[in-house]
JSON list of C-alpha atoms in Angstrom, two decimals:
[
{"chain": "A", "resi": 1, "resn": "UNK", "atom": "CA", "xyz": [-18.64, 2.35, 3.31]},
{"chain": "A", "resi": 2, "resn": "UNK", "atom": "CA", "xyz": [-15.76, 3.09, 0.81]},
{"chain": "A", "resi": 3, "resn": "UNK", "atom": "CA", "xyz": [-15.54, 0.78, -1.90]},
{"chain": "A", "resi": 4, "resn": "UNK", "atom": "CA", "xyz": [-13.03, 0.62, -4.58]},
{"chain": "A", "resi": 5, "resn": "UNK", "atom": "CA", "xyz": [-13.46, -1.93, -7.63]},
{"chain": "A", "resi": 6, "resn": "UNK", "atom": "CA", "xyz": [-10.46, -1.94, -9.83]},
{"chain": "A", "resi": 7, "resn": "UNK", "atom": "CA", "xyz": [-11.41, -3.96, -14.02]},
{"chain": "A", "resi": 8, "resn": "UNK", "atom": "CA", "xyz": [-9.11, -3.91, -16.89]},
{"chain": "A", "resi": 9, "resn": "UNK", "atom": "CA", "xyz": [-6.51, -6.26, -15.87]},
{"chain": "A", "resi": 10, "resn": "UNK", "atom": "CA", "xyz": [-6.01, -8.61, -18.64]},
{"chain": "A", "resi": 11, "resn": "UNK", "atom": "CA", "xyz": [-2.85, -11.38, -20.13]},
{"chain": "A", "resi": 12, "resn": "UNK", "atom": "CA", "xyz": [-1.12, -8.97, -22.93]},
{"chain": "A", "resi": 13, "resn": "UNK", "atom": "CA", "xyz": [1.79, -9.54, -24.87]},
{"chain": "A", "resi": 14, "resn": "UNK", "atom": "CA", "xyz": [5.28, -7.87, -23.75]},
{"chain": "A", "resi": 15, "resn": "UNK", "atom": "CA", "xyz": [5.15, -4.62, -25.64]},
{"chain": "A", "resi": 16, "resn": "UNK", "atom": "CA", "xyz": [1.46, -4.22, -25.52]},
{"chain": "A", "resi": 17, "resn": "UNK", "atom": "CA", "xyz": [-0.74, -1.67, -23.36]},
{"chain": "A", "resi": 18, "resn": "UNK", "atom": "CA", "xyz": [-3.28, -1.96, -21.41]},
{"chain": "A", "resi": 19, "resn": "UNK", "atom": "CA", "xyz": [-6.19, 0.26, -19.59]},
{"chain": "A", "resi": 20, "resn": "UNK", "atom": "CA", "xyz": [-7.23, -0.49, -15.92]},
{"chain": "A", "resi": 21, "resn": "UNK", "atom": "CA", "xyz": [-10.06, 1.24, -13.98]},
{"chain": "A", "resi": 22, "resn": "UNK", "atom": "CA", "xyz": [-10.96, 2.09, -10.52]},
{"chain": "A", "resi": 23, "resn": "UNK", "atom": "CA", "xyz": [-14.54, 2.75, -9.79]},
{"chain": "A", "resi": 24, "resn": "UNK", "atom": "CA", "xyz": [-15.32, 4.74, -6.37]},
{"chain": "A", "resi": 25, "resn": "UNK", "atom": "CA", "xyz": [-17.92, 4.86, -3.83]},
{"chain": "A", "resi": 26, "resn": "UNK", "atom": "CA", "xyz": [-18.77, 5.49, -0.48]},
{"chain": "A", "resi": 27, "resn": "UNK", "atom": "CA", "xyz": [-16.49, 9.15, 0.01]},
{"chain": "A", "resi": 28, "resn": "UNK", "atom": "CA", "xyz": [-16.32, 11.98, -1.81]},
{"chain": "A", "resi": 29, "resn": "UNK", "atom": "CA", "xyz": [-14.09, 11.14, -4.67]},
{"chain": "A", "resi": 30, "resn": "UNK", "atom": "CA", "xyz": [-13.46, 14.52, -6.03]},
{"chain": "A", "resi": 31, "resn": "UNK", "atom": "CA", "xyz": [-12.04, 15.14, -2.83]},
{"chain": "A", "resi": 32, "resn": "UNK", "atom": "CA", "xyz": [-9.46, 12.54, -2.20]},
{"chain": "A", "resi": 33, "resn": "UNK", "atom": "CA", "xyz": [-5.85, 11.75, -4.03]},
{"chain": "A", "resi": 34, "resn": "UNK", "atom": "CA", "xyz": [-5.65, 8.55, -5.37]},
{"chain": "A", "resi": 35, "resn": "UNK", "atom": "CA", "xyz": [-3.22, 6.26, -6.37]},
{"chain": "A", "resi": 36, "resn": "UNK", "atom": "CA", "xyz": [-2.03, 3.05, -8.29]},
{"chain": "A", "resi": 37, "resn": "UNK", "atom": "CA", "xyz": [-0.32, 0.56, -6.21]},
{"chain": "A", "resi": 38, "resn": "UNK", "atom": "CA", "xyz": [1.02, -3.00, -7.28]},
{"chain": "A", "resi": 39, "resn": "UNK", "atom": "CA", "xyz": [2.32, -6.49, -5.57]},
{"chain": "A", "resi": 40, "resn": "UNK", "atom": "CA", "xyz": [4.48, -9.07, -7.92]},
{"chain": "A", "resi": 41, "resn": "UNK", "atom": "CA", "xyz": [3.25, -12.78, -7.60]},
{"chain": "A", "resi": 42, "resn": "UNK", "atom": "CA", "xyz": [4.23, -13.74, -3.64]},
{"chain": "A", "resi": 43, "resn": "UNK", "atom": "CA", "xyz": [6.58, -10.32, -3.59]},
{"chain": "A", "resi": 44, "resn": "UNK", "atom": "CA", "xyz": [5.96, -6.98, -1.72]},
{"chain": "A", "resi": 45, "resn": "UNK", "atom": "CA", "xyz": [4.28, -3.77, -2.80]},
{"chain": "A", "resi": 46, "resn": "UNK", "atom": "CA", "xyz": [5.22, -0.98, -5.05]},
{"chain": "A", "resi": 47, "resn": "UNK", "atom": "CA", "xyz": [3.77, 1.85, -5.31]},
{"chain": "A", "resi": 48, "resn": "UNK", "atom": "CA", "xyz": [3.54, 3.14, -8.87]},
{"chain": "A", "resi": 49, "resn": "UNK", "atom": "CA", "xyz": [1.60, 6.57, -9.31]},
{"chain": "A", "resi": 50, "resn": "UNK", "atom": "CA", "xyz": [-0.38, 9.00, -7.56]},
{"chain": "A", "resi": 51, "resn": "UNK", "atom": "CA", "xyz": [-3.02, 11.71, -8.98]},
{"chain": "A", "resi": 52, "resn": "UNK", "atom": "CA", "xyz": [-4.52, 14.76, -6.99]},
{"chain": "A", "resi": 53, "resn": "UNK", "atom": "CA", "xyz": [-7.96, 15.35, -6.01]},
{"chain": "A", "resi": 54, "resn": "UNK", "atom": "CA", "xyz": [-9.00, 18.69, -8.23]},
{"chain": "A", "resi": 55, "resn": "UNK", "atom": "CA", "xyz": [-5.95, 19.55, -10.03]},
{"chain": "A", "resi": 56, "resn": "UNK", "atom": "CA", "xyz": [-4.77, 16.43, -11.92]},
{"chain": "A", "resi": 57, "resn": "UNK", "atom": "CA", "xyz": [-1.15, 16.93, -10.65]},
{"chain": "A", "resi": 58, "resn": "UNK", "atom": "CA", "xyz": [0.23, 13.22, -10.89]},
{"chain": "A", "resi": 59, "resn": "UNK", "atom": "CA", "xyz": [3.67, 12.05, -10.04]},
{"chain": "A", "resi": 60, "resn": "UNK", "atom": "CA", "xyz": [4.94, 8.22, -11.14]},
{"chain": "A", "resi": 61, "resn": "UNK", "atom": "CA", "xyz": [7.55, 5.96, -9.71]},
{"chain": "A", "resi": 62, "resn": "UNK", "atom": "CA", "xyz": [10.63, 6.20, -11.79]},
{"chain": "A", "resi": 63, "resn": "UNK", "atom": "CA", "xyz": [10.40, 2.42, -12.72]},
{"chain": "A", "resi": 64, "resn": "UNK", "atom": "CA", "xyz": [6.98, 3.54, -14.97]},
{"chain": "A", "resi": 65, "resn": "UNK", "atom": "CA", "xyz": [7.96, 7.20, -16.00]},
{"chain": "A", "resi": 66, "resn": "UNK", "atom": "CA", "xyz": [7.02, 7.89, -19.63]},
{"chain": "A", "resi": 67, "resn": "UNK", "atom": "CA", "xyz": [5.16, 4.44, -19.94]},
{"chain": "A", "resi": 68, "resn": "UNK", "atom": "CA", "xyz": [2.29, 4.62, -17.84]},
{"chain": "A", "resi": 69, "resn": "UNK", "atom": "CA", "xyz": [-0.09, 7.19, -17.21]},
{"chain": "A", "resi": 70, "resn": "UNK", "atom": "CA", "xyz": [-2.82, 7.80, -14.16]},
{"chain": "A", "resi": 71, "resn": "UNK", "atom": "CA", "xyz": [-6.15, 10.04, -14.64]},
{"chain": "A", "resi": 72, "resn": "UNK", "atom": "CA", "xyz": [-9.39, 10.52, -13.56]},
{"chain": "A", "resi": 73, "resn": "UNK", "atom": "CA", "xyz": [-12.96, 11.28, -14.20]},
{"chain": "A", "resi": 74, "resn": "UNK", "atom": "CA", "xyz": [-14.69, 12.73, -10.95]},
{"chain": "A", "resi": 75, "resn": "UNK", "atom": "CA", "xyz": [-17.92, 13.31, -12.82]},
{"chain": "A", "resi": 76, "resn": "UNK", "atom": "CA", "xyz": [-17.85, 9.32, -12.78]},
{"chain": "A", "resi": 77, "resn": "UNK", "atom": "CA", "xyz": [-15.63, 8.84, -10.15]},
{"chain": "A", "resi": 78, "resn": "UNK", "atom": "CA", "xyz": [-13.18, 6.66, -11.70]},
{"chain": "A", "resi": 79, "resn": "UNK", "atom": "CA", "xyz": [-9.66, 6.13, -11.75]},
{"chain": "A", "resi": 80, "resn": "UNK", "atom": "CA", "xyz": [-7.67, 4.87, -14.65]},
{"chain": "A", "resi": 81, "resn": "UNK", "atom": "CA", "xyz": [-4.00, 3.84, -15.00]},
{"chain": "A", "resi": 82, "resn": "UNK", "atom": "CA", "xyz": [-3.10, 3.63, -18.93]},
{"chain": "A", "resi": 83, "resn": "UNK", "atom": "CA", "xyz": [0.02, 1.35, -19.02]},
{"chain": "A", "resi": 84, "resn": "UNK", "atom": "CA", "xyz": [2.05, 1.26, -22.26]},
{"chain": "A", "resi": 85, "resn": "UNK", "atom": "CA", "xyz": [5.64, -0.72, -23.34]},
{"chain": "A", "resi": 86, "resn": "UNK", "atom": "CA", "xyz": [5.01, -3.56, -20.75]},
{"chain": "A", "resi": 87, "resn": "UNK", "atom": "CA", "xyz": [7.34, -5.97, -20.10]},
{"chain": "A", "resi": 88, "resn": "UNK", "atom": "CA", "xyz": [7.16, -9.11, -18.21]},
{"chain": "A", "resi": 89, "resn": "UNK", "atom": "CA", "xyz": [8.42, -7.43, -15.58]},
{"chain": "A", "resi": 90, "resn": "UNK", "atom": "CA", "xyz": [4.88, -4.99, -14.68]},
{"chain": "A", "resi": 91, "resn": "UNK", "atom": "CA", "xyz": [2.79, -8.62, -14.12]},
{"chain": "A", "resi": 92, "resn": "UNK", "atom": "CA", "xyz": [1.28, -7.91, -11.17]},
{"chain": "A", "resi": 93, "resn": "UNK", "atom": "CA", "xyz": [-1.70, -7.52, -8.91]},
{"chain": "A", "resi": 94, "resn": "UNK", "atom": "CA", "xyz": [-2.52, -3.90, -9.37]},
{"chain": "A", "resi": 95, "resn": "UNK", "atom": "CA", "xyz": [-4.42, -2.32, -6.59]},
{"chain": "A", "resi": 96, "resn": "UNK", "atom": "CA", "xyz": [-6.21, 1.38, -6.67]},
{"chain": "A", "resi": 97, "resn": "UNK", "atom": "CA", "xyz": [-5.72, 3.26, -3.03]},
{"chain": "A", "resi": 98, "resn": "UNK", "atom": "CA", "xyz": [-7.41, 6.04, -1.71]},
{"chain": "A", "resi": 99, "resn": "UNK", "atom": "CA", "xyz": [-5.03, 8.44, -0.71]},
{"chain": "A", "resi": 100, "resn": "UNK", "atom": "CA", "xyz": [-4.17, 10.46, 2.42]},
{"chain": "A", "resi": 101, "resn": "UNK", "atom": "CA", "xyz": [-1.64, 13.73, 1.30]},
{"chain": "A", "resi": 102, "resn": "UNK", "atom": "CA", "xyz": [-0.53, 13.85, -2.08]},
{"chain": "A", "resi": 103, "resn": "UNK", "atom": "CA", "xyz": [3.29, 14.30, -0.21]},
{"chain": "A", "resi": 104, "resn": "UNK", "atom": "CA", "xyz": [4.30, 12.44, 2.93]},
{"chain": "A", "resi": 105, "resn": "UNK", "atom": "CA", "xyz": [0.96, 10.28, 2.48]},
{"chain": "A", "resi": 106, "resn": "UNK", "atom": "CA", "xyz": [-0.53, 6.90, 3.19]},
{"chain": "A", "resi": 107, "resn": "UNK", "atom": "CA", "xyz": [-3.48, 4.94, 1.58]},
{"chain": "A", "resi": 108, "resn": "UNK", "atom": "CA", "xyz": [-6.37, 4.51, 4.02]},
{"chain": "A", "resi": 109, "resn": "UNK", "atom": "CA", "xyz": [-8.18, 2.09, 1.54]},
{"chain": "A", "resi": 110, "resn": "UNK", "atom": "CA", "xyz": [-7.70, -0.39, -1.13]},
{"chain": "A", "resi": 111, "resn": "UNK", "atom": "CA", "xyz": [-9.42, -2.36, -3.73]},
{"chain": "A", "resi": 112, "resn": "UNK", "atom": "CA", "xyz": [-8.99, -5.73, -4.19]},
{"chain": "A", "resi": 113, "resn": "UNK", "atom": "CA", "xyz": [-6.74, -5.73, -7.21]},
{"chain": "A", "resi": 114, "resn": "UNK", "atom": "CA", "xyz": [-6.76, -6.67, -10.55]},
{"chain": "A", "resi": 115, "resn": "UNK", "atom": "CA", "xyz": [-4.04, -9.10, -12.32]},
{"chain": "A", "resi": 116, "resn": "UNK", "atom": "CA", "xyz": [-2.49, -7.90, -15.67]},
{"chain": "A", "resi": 117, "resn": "UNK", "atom": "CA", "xyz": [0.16, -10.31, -16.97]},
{"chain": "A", "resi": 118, "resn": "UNK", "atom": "CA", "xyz": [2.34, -9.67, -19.37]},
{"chain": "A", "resi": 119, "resn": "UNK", "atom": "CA", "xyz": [3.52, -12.95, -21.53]},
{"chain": "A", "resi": 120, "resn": "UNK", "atom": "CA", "xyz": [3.82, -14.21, -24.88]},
{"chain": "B", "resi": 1, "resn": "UNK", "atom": "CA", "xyz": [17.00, 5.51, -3.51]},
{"chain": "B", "resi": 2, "resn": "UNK", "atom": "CA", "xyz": [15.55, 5.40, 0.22]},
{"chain": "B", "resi": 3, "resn": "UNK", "atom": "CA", "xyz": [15.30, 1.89, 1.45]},
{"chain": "B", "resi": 4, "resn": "UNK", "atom": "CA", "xyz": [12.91, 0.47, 4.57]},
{"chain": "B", "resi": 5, "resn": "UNK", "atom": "CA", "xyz": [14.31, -2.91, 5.86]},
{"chain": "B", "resi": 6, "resn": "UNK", "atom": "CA", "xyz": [12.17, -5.56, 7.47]},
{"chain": "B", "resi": 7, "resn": "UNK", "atom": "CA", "xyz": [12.71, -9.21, 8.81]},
{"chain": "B", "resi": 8, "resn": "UNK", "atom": "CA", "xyz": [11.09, -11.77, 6.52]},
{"chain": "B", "resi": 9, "resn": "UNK", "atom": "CA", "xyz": [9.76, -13.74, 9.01]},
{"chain": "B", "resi": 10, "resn": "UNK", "atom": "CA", "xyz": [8.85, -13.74, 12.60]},
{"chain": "B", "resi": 11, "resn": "UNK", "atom": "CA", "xyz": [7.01, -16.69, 14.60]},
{"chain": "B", "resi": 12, "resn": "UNK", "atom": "CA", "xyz": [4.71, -16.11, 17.77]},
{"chain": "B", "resi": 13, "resn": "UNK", "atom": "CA", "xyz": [3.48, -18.33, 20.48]},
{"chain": "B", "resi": 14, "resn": "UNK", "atom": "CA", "xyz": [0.58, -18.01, 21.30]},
{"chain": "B", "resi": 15, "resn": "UNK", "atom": "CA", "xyz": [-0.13, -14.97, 24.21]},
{"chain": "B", "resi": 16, "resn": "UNK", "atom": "CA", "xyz": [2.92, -13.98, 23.13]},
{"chain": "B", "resi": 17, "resn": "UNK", "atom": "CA", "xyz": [4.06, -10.20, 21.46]},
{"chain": "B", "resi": 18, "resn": "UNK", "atom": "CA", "xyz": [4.88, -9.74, 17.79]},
{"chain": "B", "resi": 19, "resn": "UNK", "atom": "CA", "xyz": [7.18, -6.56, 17.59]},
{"chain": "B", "resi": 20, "resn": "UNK", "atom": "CA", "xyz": [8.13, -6.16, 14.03]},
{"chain": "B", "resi": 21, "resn": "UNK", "atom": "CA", "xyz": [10.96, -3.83, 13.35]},
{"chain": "B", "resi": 22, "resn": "UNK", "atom": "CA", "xyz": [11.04, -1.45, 9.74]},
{"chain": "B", "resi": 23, "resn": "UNK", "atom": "CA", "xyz": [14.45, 0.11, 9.54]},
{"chain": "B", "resi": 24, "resn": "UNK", "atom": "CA", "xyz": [15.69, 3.01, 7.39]},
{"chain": "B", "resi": 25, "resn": "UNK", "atom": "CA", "xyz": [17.71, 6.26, 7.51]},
{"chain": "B", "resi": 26, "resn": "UNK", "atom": "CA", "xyz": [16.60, 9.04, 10.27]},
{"chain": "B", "resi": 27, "resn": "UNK", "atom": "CA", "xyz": [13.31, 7.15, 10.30]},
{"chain": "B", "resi": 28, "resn": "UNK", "atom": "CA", "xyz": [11.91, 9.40, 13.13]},
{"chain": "B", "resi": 29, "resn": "UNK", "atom": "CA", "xyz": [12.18, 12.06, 10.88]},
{"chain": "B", "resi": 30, "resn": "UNK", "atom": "CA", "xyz": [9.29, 11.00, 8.89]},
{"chain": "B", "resi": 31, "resn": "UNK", "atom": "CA", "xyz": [6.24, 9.61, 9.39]},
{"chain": "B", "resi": 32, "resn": "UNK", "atom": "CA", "xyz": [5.78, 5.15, 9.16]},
{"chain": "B", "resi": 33, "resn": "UNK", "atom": "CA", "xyz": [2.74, 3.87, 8.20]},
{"chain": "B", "resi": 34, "resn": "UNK", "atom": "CA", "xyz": [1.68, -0.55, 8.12]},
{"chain": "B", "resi": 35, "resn": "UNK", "atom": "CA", "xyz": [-0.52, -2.41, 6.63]},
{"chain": "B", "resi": 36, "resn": "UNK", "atom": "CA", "xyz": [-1.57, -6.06, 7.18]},
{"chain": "B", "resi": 37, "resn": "UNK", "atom": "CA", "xyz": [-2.52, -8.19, 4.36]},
{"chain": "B", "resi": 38, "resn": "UNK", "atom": "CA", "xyz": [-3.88, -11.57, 5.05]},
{"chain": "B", "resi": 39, "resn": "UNK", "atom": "CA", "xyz": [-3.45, -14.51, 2.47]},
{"chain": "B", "resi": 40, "resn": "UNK", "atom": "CA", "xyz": [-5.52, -13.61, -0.96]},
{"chain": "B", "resi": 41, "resn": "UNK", "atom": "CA", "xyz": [-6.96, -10.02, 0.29]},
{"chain": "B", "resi": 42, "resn": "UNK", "atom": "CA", "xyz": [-6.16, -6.31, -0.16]},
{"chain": "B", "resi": 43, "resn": "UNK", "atom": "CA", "xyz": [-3.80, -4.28, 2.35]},
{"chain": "B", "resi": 44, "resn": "UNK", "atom": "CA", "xyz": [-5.19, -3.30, 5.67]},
{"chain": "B", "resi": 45, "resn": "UNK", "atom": "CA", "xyz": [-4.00, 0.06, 7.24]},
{"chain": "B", "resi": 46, "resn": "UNK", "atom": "CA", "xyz": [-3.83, -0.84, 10.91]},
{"chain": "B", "resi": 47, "resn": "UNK", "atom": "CA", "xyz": [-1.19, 2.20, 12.14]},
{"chain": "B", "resi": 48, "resn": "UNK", "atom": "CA", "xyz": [-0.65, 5.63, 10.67]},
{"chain": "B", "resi": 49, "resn": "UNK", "atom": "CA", "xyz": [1.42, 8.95, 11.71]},
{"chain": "B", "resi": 50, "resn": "UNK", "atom": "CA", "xyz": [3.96, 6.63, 13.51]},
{"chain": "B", "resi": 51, "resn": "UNK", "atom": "CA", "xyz": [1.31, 5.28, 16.31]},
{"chain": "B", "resi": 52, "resn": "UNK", "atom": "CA", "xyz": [-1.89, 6.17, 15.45]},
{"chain": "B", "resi": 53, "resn": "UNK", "atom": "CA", "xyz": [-4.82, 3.63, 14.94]},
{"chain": "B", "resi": 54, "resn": "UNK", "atom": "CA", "xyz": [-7.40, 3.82, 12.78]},
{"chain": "B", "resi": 55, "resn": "UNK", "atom": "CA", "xyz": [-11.07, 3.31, 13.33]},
{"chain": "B", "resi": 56, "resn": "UNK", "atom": "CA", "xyz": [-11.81, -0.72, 13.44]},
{"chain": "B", "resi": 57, "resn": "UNK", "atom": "CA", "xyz": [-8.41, -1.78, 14.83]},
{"chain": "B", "resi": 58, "resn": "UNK", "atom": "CA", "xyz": [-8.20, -3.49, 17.81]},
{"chain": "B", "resi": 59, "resn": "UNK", "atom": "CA", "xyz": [-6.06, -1.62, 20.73]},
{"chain": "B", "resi": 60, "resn": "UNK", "atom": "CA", "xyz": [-3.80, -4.46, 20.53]},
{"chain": "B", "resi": 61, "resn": "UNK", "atom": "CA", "xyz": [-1.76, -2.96, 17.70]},
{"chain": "B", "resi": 62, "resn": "UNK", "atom": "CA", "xyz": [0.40, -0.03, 18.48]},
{"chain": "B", "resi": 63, "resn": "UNK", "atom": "CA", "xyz": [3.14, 1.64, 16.57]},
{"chain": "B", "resi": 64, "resn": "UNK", "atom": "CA", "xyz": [6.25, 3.74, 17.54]},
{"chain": "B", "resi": 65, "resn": "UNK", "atom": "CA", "xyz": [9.56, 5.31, 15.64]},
{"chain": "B", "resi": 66, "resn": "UNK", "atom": "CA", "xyz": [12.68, 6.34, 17.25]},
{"chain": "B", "resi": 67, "resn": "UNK", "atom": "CA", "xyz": [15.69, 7.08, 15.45]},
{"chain": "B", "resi": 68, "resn": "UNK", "atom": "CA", "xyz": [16.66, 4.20, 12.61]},
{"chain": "B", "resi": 69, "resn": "UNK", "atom": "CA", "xyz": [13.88, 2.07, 13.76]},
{"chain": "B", "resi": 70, "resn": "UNK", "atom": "CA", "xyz": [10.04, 1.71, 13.66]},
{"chain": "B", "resi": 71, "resn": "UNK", "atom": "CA", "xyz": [8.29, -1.25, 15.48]},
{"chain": "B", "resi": 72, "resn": "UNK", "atom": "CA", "xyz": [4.46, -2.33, 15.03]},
{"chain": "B", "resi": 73, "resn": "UNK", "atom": "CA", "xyz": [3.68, -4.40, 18.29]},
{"chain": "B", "resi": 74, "resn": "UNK", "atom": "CA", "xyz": [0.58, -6.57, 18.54]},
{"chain": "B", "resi": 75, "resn": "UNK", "atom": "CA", "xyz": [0.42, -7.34, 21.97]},
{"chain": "B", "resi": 76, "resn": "UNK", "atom": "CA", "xyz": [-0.27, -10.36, 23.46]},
{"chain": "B", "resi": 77, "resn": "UNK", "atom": "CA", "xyz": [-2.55, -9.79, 26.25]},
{"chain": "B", "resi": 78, "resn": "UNK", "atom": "CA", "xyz": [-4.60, -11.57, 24.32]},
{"chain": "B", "resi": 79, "resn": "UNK", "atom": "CA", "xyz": [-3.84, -15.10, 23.10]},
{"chain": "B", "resi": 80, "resn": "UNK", "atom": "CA", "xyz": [-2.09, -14.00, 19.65]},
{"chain": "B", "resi": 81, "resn": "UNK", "atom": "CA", "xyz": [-5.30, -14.19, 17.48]},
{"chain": "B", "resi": 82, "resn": "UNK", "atom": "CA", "xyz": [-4.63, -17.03, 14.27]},
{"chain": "B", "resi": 83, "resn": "UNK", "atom": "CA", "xyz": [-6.14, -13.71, 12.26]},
{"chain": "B", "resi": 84, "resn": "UNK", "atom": "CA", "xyz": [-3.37, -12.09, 12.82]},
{"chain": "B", "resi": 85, "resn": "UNK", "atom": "CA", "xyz": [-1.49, -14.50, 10.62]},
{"chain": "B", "resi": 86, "resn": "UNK", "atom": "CA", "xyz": [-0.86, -12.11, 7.68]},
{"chain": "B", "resi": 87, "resn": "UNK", "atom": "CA", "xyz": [2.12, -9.99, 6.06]},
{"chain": "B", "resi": 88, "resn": "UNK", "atom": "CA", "xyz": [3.01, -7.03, 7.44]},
{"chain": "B", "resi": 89, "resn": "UNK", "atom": "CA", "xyz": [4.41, -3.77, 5.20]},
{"chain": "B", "resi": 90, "resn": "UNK", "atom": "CA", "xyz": [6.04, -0.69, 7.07]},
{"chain": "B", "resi": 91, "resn": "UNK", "atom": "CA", "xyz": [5.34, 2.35, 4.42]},
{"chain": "B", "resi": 92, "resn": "UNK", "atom": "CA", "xyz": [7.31, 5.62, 4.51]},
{"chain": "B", "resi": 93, "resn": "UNK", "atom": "CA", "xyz": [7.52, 8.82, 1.79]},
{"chain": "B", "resi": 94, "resn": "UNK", "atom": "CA", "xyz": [10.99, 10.29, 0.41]},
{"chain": "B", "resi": 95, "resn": "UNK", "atom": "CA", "xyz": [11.94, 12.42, -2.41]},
{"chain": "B", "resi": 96, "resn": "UNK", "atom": "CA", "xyz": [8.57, 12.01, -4.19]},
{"chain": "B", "resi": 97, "resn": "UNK", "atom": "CA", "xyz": [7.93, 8.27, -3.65]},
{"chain": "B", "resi": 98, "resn": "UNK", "atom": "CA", "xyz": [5.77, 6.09, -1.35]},
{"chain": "B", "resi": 99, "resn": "UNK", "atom": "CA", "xyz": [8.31, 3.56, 0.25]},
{"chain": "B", "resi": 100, "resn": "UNK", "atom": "CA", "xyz": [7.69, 0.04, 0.87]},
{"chain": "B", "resi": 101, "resn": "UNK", "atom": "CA", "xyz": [9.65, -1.95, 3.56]},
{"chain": "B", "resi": 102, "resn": "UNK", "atom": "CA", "xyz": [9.72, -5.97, 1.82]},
{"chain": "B", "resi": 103, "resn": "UNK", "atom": "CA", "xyz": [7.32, -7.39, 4.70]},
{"chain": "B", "resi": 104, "resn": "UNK", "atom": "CA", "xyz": [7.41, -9.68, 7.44]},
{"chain": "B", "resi": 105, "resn": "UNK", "atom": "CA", "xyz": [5.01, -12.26, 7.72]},
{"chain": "B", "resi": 106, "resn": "UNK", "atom": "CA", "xyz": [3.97, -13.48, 10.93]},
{"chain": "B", "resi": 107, "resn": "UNK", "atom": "CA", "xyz": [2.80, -16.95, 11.79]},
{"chain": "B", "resi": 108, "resn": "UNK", "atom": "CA", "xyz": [1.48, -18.49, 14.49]},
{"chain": "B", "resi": 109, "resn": "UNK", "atom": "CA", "xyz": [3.92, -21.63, 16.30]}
]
């Protein structure tokens, strides 16, 4: 059964950064793109990075470029997202997705999210 | 920046049909993908590759795209199931970036 468990999500001040993780299980990690997706408080989804499965080749949605950054560890299969310069604006649920094609893809599983709220 | 457009809302009776409609530019020339998302839970992908379903959901859902248009139908030849109450997100990819549609959310009358 594939299981992802997303942590890190956290209240931070506008400005501050913040770390989330994505712990896999249940497929072989090291074989699958990956990606951060998140949903605003009662709003839609955005999708806001993607990572390879070998290669580390990441692209980010324009409305995070040059503040946040994905990775991952396959030896402990584990995705992070490292977000940076938030504003109120990046509150959201923030959900980790396995990935199907790094281009012209879909995500064939989810996690169940973890809130990081930005707020002073 | 591509855009996918859906209604906000749509009501069923009960053995009734939901069609919900994602619109965007030459749709059919990529692939649409949707996800359900009950109240409180994580995205369920219930159609890929335009009309394909994967393992775990019920017949009842189909998918098609032609021209500006893609439609998710959950048909009612069974009574419209109260767990089908949930959002509903068309997904498509363009110029590097997963595209949301804004999501319909279906209720039960």
């Amino acid at each position: 059964e594939v299981q992802l468990l997303e942590s890190g999500g956290d209240l931070v001040s506008p400005g501050g950064s913040l770390r989330l993780s994505c712990t896999a299980s249940g497929f072989a990690f090291n074989k699958s793109a990956m990606s951060w997706v998140r949903q605003t408080p009662g709003k839609g989804l955005e999708w806001v990075a993607v990572i390879s499965a070998s290669t580390g080749s990441t692209n980010h949605a324009a409305s995070v470029q040059g503040r946040f950054f994905i990775s991952r560890d396959n030896s402990k299969n584990t995705l992070y997202l490292q977000m940076s310069s938030l504003t109120v604006e990046d509150t959201a649920v923030y959900f980790c997705a396995k990935t199907r094609g790094l281009e012209r893809g879909f995500f064939d599983y989810w996690g169940q999210g973890t809130l990081a709220t930005v707020s002073s | 920046s591509y855009e996918l457009t859906q209604p906000p809302s749509l009501s069923v009776s009960p053995g009734q049909t939901a069609s919900i409609t994602c619109s965007g530019d030459n749709l059919d020339n990529r692939f649409v993908y949707w996800y359900k998302q009950r109240p409180g839970q994580s995205p369920v992908l219930v159609i890929y590759d335009d009309k394909k379903r994967p393992s775990g959901i019920p017949e009842r859902f189909s998918g098609s795209n032609s021209g500006n248009t893609a439609t998710l139908t959950i048909s009612g030849t069974q009574t419209f199931d109260e767990a089908d109450e949930a959002d509903y997100y068309c997904q498509a990819w363009d110029s590097n970036t997963y595209v949301f549609g804004s999501g319909t959310r279906v209720t039960v009358l």
